[in-house]
Amino acid sequence: MSSPTVGDHLVSRLGLWGAKRFYGYPGDGIGGVISAVGRAVEAGDAEFVQVRHEETAGFAATADVKYGGSPLGVCAVTSGPGAVHVLNGLYDAKLDHVPVVALLGQSATSALGTSYYQELDLVRLFGDVAGEFVFQVTDPSQVQHAVDRAARTALERRTVTALILPSDVQDADAVLEVPHAHGYTHTSAVPGSLPGIPRPEALQQAADLLNAGKKVAILAGAGALGATAELTAVADALGAGVAKALLGKAVLDDTLDWVTGAIGLLGTRPSYDLMQECDTLLMIGTTMPYTEYYPEPDQARAVQIDVDGTRCGLRYPTEVNLVGDARLTLQALLPLLHAEPDPSWRERIARWNTAWRAWGEERANAAAKPLNPELVVRGLSRRLSDDAMIAVDCGTATSWYARDLDLRPGMLASLSGTLLSMGGGMPYALAAKQAHPDRPVLAIVGDGAMQMNGINELITVAQRWRTWSDPRFVVLVLNNRDLSFVAWEARAMQGEVPFDAAMDVPDLPYGSYAELLGLGGRRLEGPGEVDAALDEAFAARRPTVLDAVVDPTVPMIPPHVSLQQVLGTAKSQLRGDPAARDIVVEGARETIGAAARAVVRHVKRD
Ligand SMILES: Cc1ncc(C[n+]2csc(CCOP(=O)(O)OP(=O)(O)O)c2C)c(N)n1
Ligand SMILES: [Mg+2]
């Protein structure tokens, strides 16, 4: 074999960090790295997943880590346009605190600084997204420390780092051993020890505060995933109710009567009530941004557990901050909890849940033209097996996912949770499948997001599905011919009539398109077809696209609806919203009525 190149060295060194699955797209700017990945694939040491757009490479590298595939995500894209394309996917990683190393091609060193074709100032361009470590490799002797530092920084800071690789450097002979001499650095590919538990005094202080609470609420986020047993034990010891931030939804069974489900604008009314009524708050691995859904600032005494101390006290004034691993910290806290919880608190929470669930059923069964999206998502909920993986796009899908899909521990579910980017659903589902080819995956994606990138990544699914041991890959397209989420925002927040030219999405037969690719496909146009189609999709021996023609006028009403928002909706209807007649007649009359009653109840209580 010829001597290894810088590209080979880079790939093998990343492998020591567990980064072996490369999502990417070739180009001459990254050619030397891609060829090296190819050699590693041949040797059985790496995997390359070619996607249709570099943004997908960024999303998928992020999602691979989120679904427990790789410990460190990696994507490889070419200089200039490839690098620009990948940015959005990398911001997703940065905002959701996922470790990803981006390998970026660059013009040859001889051309740098000449305004060469595809030459962009990548150090500057990636200075924000990969601000913790962005480095241009100009000499083969730098590879070892560059890779080690990029990987270690990404893992320790849970963020994105970037290596910029001029094309000629990628093909140069590797320097595998650097001299023990002035100016050279020897580094290790050994990860840091994992985060531990806070000091005993801090744990005791937290326990004292929690023991004194009468009505304890827990808010669990992504940081609590993997701590289901410990979270359950602590919640039981405190007699607490638990609300879940979007990224932490899989941590506890949604059907438990002390679990109030999702929280925030897309969350449930019981989660809102839990926060309004509690006197003590324990936040675990979350910085859920909707601050109006937290208790009033002086209402509750609060403890926060987070692996990153800089995130403590970010959203709510806390008295005790426990910096450490969520699972270990909860374990250490448990023996210190001696509260004697008043059962009436959990009884109230259970009553809120019962009422909310009944309303959910009512909403889902409200007549719609032709399909009610909540009905379809509830149908999915009943069919998810314990090993199901779920990927959700940004749009009304996020809302129905938050409220209508019951998750259980063991399932894996994620989304672009903080960037809230459209176009995450299909890349996430693809990465979930690459991470666990033996588990079924469900993607819930709006028609707008499908047209943004989903239909393209269906081609990747068609290209890869035969390599998966379990071929089930169900895509539910919520085909409402509308950018419905933003149309509802316009109605509810601004009292505006949505502007058709901006909001309309052209109709497309997604099922037929899937069939064109050799996948299963079916259009759903009536409630009577839903059950059989879902059963069929989850039993199929190939990926299936369900094109559900859903009603864009089924309203998304936030759990904490202000009078202004309800009035705003009414105002937009009065001003001639073309959908208004249907909204009033079909879905929203009762929903807006219920929202108005909720507001009245809320105002009365105040
Ligand atoms: C990349 C990106 N562009 C725009 C938005 C703003 N946005 C949020 S949801 C949404 C509508 C999504 O439409 P669709 O995918 O059809 O889903 P629907 O809400 O109609 O179910 C838009 C435009 C965004 N979040 N991300
Ligand atoms: Mg839509």
Tab-separated table of C-alpha atoms and ligand atoms in Angstrom, residues 394-397 420-422 446-449 452 480 482-486 505, ligand 1:
chain	number	residue	atom	x	y	z
A	394	CYS	CA	-40.796	22.029	12.167
A	395	GLY	CA	-44.380	23.050	11.498
A	396	THR	CA	-47.752	21.940	12.807
A	397	ALA	CA	-46.131	18.469	12.915
A	420	LEU	CA	-36.382	24.880	14.901
A	421	SER	CA	-35.366	24.603	11.316
A	422	MET	CA	-37.650	23.251	8.665
A	446	GLY	CA	-45.144	19.008	6.613
A	447	ASP	CA	-45.646	19.452	2.886
A	448	GLY	CA	-43.606	22.669	2.931
A	449	ALA	CA	-40.665	20.884	4.559
A	452	MET	CA	-37.825	22.131	0.914
A	480	ASN	CA	-52.251	20.702	3.985
A	482	ASP	CA	-50.196	25.452	3.364
A	483	LEU	CA	-47.376	26.740	5.550
A	484	SER	CA	-49.906	26.194	8.238
A	485	PHE	CA	-47.784	26.815	11.306
A	486	VAL	CA	-46.857	30.320	10.223
A	505	VAL	CA	-47.826	25.168	-0.903
B	1	LIG	C1	-35.690	26.883	7.308
B	1	LIG	C2	-36.922	27.499	7.867
B	1	LIG	N1	-37.619	28.392	7.137
B	1	LIG	C3	-38.752	28.955	7.638
B	1	LIG	C4	-39.196	28.628	8.893
B	1	LIG	C5	-40.464	29.259	9.457
B	1	LIG	N2	-41.505	28.251	9.532
B	1	LIG	C6	-41.761	27.547	10.660
B	1	LIG	S1	-42.958	26.437	10.468
B	1	LIG	C7	-43.228	26.881	8.878
B	1	LIG	C8	-44.301	26.249	8.054
B	1	LIG	C9	-44.025	24.820	7.770
B	1	LIG	O1	-44.875	24.409	6.743
B	1	LIG	P1	-45.118	22.891	6.442
B	1	LIG	O2	-43.832	22.173	6.363
B	1	LIG	O3	-46.025	22.789	5.274
B	1	LIG	O4	-45.842	22.403	7.767
B	1	LIG	P2	-47.296	22.854	8.289
B	1	LIG	O5	-47.058	23.872	9.343
B	1	LIG	O6	-48.075	23.358	7.144
B	1	LIG	O7	-47.878	21.591	8.843
B	1	LIG	C10	-42.356	27.912	8.501
B	1	LIG	C11	-42.344	28.545	7.164
B	1	LIG	C12	-38.414	27.714	9.634
B	1	LIG	N3	-38.725	27.360	10.857
B	1	LIG	N4	-37.308	27.147	9.080
